[in-house]
Coordinates of C-alpha atoms (C1' of nucleotides) in Angstrom, one line a residue:
Chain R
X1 CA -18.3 16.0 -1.2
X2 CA -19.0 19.6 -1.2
X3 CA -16.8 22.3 0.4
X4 CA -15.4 23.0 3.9
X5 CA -13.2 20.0 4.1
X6 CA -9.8 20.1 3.1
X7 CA -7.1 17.5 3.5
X8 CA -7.3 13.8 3.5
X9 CA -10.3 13.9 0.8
X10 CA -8.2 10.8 -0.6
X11 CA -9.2 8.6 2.0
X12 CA -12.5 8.7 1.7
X13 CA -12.7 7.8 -2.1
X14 CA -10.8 5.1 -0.8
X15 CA -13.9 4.5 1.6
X16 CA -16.0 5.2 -1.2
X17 CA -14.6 3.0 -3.9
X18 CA -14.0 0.3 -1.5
X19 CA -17.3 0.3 -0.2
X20 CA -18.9 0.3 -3.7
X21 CA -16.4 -2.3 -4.7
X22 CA -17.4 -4.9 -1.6
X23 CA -21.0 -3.8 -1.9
X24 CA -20.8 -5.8 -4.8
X25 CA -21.8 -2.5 -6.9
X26 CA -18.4 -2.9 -9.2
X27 CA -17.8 -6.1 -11.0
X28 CA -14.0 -7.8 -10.7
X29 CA -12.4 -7.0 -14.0
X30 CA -15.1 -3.9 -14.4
X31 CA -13.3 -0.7 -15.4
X32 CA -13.0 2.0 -12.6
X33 CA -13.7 5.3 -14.2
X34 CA -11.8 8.2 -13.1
X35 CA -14.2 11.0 -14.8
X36 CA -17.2 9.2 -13.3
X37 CA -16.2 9.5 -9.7
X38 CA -15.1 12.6 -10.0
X39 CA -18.9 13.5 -11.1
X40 CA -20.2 11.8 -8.8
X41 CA -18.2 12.9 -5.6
X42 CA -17.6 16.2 -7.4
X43 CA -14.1 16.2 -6.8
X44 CA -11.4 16.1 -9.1
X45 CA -9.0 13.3 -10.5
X46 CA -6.2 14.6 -8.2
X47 CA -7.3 12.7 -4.8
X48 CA -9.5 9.8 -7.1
X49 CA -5.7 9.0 -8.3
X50 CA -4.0 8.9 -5.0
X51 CA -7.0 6.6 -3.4
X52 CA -6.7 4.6 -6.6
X53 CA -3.1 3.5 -6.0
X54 CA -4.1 3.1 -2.1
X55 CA -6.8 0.7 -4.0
X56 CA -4.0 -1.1 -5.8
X57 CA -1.6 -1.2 -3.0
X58 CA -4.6 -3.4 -1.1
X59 CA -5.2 -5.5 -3.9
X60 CA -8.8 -4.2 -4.5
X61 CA -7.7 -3.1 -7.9
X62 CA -5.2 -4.1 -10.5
X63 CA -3.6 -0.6 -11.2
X64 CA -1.8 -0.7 -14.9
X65 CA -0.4 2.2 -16.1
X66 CA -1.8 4.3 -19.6
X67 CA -4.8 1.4 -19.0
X68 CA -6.4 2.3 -16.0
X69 CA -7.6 0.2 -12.6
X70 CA -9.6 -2.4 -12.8
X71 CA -11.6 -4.3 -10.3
X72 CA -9.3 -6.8 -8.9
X73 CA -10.8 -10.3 -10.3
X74 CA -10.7 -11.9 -6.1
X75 CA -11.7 -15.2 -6.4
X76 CA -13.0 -17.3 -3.5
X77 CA -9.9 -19.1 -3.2
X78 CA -8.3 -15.6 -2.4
X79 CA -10.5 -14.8 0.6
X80 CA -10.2 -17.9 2.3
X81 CA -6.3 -17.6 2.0
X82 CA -6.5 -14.0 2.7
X83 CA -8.1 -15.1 6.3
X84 CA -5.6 -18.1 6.8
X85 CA -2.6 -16.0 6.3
X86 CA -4.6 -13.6 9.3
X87 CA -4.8 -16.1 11.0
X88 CA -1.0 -17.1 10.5
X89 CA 0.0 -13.9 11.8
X90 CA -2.9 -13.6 14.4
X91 CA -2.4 -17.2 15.6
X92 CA 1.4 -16.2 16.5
X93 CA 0.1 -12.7 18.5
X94 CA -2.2 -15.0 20.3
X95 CA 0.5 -17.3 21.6
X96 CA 2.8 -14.6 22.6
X97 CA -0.6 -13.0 24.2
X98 CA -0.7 -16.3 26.3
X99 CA 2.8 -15.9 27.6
X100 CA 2.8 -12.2 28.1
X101 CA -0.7 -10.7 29.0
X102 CA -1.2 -9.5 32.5
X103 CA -4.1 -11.1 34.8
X104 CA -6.1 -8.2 34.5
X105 CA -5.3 -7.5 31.2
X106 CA -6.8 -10.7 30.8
X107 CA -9.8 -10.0 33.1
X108 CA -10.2 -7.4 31.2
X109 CA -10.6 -9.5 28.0
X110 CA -13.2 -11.5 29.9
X111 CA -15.2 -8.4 30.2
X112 CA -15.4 -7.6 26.5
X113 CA -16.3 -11.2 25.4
X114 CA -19.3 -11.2 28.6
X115 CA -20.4 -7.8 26.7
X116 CA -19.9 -9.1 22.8
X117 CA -22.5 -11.9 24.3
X118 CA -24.9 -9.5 25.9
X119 CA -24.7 -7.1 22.9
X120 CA -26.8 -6.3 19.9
X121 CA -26.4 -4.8 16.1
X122 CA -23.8 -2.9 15.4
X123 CA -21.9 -2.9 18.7
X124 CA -20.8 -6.4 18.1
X125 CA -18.3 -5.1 15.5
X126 CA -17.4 -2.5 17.8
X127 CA -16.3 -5.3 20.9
X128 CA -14.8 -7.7 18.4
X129 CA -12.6 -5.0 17.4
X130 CA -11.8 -4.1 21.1
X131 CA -11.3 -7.9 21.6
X132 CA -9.0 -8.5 19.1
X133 CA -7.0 -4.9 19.9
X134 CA -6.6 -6.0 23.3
X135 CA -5.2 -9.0 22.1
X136 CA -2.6 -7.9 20.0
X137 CA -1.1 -5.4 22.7
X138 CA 1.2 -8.3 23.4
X139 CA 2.6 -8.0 19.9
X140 CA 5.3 -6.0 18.1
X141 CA 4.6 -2.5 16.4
X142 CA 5.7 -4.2 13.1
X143 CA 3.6 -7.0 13.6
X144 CA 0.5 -4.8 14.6
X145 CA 1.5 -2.5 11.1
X146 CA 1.0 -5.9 9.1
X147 CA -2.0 -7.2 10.9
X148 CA -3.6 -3.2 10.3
X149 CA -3.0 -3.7 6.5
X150 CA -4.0 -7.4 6.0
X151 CA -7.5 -6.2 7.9
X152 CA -7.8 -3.2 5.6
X153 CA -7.5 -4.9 2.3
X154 CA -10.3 -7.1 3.2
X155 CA -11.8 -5.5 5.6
X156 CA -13.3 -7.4 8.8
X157 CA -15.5 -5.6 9.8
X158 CA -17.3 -5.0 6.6
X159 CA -19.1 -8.5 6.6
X160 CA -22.3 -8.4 8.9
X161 CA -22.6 -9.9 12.4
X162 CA -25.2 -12.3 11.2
X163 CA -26.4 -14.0 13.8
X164 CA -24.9 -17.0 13.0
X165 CA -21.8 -16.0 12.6
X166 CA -21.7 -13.7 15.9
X167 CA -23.0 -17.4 17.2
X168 CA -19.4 -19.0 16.1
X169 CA -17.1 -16.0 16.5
X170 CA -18.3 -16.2 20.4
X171 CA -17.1 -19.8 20.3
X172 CA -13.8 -18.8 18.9
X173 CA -13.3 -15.9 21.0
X174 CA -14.1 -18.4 24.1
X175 CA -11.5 -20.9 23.1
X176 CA -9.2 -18.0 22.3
X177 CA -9.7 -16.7 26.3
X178 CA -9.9 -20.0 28.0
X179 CA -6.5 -21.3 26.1
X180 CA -5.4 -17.6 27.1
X181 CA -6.1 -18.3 31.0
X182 CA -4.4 -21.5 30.6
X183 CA -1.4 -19.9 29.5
X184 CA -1.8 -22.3 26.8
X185 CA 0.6 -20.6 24.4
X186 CA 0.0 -23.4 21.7
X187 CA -3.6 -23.8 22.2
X188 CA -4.5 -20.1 21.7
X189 CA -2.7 -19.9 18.5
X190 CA -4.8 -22.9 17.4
X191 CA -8.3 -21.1 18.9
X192 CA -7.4 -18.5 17.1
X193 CA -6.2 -20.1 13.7
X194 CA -9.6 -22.0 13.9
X195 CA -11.4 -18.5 14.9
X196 CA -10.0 -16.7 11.7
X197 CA -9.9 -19.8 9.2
X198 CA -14.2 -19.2 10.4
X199 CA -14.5 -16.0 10.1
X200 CA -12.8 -16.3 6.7
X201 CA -15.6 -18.9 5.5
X202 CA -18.1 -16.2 6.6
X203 CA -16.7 -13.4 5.1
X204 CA -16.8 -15.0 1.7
X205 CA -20.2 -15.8 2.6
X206 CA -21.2 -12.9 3.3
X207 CA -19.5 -11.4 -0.2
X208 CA -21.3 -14.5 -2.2
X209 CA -24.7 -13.1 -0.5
X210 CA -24.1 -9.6 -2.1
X211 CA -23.4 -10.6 -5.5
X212 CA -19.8 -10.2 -5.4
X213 CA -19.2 -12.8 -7.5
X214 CA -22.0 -12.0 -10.1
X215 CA -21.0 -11.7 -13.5
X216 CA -22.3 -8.3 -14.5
Chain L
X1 CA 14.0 12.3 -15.3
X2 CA 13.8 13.8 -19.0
X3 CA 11.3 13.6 -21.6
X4 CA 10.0 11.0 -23.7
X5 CA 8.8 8.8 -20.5
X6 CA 5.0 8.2 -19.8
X7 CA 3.1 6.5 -17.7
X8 CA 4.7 5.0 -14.5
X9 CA 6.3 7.9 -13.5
X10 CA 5.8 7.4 -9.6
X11 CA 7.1 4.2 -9.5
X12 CA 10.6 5.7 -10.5
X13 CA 10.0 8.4 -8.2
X14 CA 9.3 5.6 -5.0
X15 CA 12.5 3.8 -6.2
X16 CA 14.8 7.1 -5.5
X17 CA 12.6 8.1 -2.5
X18 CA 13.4 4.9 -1.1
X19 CA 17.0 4.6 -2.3
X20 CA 17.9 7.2 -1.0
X21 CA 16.2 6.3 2.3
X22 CA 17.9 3.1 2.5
X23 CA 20.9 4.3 2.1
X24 CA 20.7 6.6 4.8
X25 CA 20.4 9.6 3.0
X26 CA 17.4 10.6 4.8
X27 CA 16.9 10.1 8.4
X28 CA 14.1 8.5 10.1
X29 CA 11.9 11.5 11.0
X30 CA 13.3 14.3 8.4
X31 CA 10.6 16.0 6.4
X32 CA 10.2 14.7 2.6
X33 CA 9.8 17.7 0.5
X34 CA 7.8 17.7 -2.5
X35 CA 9.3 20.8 -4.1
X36 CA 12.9 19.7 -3.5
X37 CA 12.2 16.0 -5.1
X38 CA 10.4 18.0 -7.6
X39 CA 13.6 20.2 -8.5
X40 CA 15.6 17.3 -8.5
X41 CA 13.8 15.1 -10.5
X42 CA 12.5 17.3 -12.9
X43 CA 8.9 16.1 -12.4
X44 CA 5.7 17.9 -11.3
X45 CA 3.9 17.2 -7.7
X46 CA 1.6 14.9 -9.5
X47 CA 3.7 11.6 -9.8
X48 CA 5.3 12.6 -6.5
X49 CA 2.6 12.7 -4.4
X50 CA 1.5 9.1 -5.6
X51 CA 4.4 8.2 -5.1
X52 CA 5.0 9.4 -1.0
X53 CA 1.4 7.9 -0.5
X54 CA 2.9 4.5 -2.2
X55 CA 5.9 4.4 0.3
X56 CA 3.2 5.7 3.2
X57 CA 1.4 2.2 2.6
X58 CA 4.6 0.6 2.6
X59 CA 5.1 1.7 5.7
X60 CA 8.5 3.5 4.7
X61 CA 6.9 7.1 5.6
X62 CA 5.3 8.8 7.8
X63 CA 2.1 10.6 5.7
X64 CA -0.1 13.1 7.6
X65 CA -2.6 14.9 6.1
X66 CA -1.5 18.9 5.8
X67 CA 1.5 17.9 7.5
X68 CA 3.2 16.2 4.9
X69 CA 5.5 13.0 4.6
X70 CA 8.2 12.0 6.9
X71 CA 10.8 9.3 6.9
X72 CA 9.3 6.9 9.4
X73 CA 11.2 6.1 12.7
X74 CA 12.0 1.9 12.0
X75 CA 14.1 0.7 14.5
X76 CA 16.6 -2.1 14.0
X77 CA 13.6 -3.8 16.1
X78 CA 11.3 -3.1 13.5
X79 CA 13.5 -4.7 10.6
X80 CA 14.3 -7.8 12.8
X81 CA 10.7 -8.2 13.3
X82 CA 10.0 -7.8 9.5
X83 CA 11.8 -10.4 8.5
X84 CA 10.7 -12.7 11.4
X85 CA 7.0 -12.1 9.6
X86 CA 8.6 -12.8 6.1
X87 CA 9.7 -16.0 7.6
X88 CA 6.7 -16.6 9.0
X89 CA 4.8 -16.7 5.9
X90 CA 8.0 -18.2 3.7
X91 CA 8.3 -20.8 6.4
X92 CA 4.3 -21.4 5.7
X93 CA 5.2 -21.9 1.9
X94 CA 8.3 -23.7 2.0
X95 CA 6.4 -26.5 4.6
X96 CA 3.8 -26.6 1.5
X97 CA 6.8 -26.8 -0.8
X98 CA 8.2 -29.8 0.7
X99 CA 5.1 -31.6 0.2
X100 CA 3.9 -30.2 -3.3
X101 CA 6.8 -29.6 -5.7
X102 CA 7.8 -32.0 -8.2
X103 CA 11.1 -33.6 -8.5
X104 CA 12.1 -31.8 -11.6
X105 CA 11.4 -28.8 -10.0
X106 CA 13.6 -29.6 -6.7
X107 CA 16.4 -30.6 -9.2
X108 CA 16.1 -27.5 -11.2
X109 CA 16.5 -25.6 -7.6
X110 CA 19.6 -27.3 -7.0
X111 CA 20.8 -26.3 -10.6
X112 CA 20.1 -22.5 -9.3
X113 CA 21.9 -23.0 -5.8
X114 CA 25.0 -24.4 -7.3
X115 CA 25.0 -21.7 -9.7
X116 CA 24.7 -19.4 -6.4
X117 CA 27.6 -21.1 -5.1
X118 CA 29.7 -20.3 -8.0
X119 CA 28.4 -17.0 -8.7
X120 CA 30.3 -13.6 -8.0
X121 CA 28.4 -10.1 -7.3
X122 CA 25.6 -8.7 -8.5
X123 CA 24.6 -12.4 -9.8
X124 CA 23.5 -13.5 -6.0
X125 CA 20.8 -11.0 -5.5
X126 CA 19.2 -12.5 -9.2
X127 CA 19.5 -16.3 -8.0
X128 CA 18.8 -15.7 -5.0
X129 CA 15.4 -13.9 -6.5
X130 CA 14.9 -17.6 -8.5
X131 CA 15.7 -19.6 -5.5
X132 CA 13.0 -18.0 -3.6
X133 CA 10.7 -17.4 -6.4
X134 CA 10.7 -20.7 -7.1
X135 CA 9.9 -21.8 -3.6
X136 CA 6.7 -19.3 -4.1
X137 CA 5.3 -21.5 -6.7
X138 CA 3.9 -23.9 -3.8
X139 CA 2.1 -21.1 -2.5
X140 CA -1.4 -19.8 -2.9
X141 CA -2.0 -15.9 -5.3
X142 CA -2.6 -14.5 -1.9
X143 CA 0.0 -15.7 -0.5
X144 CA 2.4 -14.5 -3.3
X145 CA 0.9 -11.4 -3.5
X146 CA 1.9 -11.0 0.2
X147 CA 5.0 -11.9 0.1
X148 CA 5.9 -9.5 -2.7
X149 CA 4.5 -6.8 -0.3
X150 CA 6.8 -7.9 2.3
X151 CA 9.9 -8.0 0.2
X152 CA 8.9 -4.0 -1.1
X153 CA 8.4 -2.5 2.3
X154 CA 12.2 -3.4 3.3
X155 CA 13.8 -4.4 -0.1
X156 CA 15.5 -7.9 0.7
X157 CA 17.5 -7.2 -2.5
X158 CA 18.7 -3.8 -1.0
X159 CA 21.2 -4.6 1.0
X160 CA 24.7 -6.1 -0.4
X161 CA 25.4 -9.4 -0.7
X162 CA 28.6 -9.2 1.3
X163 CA 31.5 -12.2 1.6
X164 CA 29.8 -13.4 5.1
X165 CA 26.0 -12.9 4.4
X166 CA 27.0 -14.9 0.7
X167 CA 28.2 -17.9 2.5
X168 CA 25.4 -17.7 5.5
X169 CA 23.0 -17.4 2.6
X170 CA 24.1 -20.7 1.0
X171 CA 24.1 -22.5 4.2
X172 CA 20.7 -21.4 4.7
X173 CA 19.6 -22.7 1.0
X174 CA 21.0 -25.8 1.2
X175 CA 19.5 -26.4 4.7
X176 CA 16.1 -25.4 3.1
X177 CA 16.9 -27.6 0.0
X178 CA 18.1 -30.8 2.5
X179 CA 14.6 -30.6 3.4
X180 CA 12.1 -30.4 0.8
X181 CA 14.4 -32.9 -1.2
X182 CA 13.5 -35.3 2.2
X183 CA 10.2 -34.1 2.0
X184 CA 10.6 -32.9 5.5
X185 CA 7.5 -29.8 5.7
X186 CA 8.3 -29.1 9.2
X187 CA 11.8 -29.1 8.8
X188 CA 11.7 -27.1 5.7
X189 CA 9.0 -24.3 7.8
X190 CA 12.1 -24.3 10.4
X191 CA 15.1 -24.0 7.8
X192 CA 13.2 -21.2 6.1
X193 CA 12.6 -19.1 9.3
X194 CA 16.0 -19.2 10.8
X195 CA 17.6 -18.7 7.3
X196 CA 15.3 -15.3 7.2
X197 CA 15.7 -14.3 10.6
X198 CA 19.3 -14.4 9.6
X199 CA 19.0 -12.4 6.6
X200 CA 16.8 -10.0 9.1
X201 CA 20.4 -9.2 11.2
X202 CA 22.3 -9.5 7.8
X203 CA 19.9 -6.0 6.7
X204 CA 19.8 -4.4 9.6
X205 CA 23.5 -4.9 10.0
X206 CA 23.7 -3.6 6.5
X207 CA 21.3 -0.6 7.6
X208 CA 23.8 0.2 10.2
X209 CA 27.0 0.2 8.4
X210 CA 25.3 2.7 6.1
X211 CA 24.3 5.1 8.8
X212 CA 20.9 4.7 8.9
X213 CA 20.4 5.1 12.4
X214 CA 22.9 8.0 12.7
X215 CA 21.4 11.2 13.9
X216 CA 21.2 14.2 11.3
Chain K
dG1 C1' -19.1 -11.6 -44.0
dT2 C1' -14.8 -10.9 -41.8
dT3 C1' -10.6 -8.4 -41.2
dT4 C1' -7.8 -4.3 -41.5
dT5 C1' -6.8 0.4 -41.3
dG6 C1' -7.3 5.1 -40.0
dA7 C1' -9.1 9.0 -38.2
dA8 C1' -12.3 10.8 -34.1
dT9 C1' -13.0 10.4 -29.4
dT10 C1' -12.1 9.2 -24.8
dT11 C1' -9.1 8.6 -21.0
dT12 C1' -4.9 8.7 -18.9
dG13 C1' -0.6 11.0 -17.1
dT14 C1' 1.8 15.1 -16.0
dA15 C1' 2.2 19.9 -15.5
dT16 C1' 0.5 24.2 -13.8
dA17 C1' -2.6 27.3 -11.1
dC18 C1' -4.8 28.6 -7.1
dA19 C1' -6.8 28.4 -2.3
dA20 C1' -6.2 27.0 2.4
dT21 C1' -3.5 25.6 6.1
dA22 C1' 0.8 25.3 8.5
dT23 C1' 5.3 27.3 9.7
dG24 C1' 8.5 30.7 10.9
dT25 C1' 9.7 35.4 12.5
dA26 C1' 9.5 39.7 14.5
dA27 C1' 7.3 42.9 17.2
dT28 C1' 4.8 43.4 21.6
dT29 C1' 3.6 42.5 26.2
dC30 C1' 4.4 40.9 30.8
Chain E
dG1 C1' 14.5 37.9 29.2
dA2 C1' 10.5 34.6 28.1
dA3 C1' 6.1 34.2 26.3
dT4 C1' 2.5 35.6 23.1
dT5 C1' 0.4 37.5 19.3
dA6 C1' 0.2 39.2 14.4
dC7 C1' 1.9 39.0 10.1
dA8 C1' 4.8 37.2 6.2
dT9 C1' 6.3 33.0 3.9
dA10 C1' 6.3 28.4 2.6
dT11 C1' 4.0 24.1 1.7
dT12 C1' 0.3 21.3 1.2
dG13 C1' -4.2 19.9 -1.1
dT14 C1' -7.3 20.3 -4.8
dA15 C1' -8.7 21.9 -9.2
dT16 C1' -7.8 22.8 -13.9
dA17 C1' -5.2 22.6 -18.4
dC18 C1' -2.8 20.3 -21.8
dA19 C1' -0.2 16.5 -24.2
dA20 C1' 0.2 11.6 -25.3
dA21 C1' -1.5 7.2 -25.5
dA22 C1' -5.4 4.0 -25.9
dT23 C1' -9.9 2.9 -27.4
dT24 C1' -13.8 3.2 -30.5
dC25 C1' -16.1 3.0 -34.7
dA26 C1' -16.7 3.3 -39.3
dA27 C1' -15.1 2.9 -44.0
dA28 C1' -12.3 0.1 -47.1
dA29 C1' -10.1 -4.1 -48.5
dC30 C1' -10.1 -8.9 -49.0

DNA sequence: GTTTTGAATTTTGTATACAATATGTAATTC
DNA sequence: GAATTACATATTGTATACAAAATTCAAAAC
């Protein structure tokens, strides 16, 4: 981590830690050592403590004090639920979305999805992000502070755009749009209930693939 | 704060912090200075600073790197809001209550509402606690684990359980009880959301009358 | 052979120290 | 008099130091 940066170092031994964590690098119920990150970021404990209680707070470790953090033992089970309660939440934004969006807001959305299609790699993460921000414009700054944390502690974006899963998640985003149009406010909370309940599936999926589950 | 404590010294330090947010002690937008929690508390920066970045993920400050912490700017919008998500997800888990708890269990809620009924004070925030909690044992961890990250961010507990929110409270219960007992999901998703929509105005109410909104 | 006990070691939690940035203030310029 | 710059002060962020608890491991007891 060298010199030069000061400030917000915290954040990205969250970023470290997390990623190691998802990577499927650090086992659920392994011990996360304090002296060892500090070695190997060559930093020391003061910011690996704050990022581990921003860890805890997630629910990526089980912080226990005079014992240490652990990796937080996330079953299956939890993803799938994880994405289902997202989708509660999301499903709700969406139906508001359908009442309240503008036409060319909507337009607008049409433009993203025609360029998630088109696109390729890493952009797709980049225009499904886009997609869904646009989407929750229509939603309430408390309900866009909850959906922001309940993305972090599992984070979206962190799965791979397979291509089958960037196969389905145009589906969903098409049902979400055309229920949208329709001022369906019903329908889009269904499209998008379905869309997340999916993307939960492959999110798991994708964790399964790297071993996350893996007894060390 | 004395000697002879260890370990878990932030999470005393978050309970002040926020007590004395809550009760309008610090406005939304003053500064939160380290040294002067410090001097009061009789603690070092260490626990304080995991602390502020504990109430930063709650949402109840305002943490900018080299900046420092501020009391974040919730409107009564905001808190109205919060609660309509709380309900959201209760409403979720009371629907799955209706169709999953056992009889004994429904009776032993009813033995905790009529103690409610009877009870005086401090007692309602504690059954209330077991009225809900029980409820929660229908839902999924995740689920739970949400919720319990709900009720921190604006302590449901916080705000007095006053003559007129006691008796709305009991209306709301038994409404949620009627329910379940008929094995009514919808009807129990619907008597849970309006009975915490009401508790929403009951805290911001409660917010108000302690001057929470007043400018410094 | 298993269990228990008791130091030696490791690791955590809190306090303190120090460096870098941000903030406030007064002098200076226009 | 208002705006701007330069300096002094205050406050944050990170590193280090030290004390208390937990863990480890080996010797002793059963």
């Amino acid at each position: 981590m060298s010199a030069g940066r000061r400030g917000g170092l915290a954040d990205e031994i969250v970023a470290y830690v997390r990623g190691r964590i998802l990577a499927g690098d650090m086992k659920p119920g392994e011990k996360v050592d304090q002296d060892a990150i500090a070695e190997a970021l060559d930093v020391s404990r003061s910011p690996i403590r704050e990022a581990l209680v921003i860890l805890g707070q997630e629910g990526l470790l089980d912080v226990t004090p005079r014992r240490g953090a652990f990796v937080a033992s996330i079953t299956r089970e939890d993803v799938i639920d994880h994405y289902e309660l997202f989708g509660l939440v999301s499903g709700r934004v969406a139906a508001l979305a359908a009442e309240r969006l503008s036409d060319s807001e909507i337009s607008e959305m049409r433009l993203i999805h025609e360029r998630f299609e088109a696109a390729t790699g890493e952009d797709h993460s980049k225009l499904n992000n886009e997609f869904h921000r646009l989407i929750n414009t229509a939603a309430s700054r408390r309900t866009r502070w909850l959906l922001r944390h309940l993305e972090r502690s599992i984070p979206a974006g962190f799965y791979a755009f397979t291509p089958g899963w960037t196969e389905q998640a145009h589906t969903g985003h098409d049902e979400i749009i055309e229920a949208i149009t329709r001022r369906d406010a019903d329908g889009a909370r269904r499209a998008m209930e379905e869309h997340l309940h999916a993307a939960g599936v492959a999110a798991a999926d994708a964790l399964a693939e790297r071993g996350f589950w893996e007894d060390a």
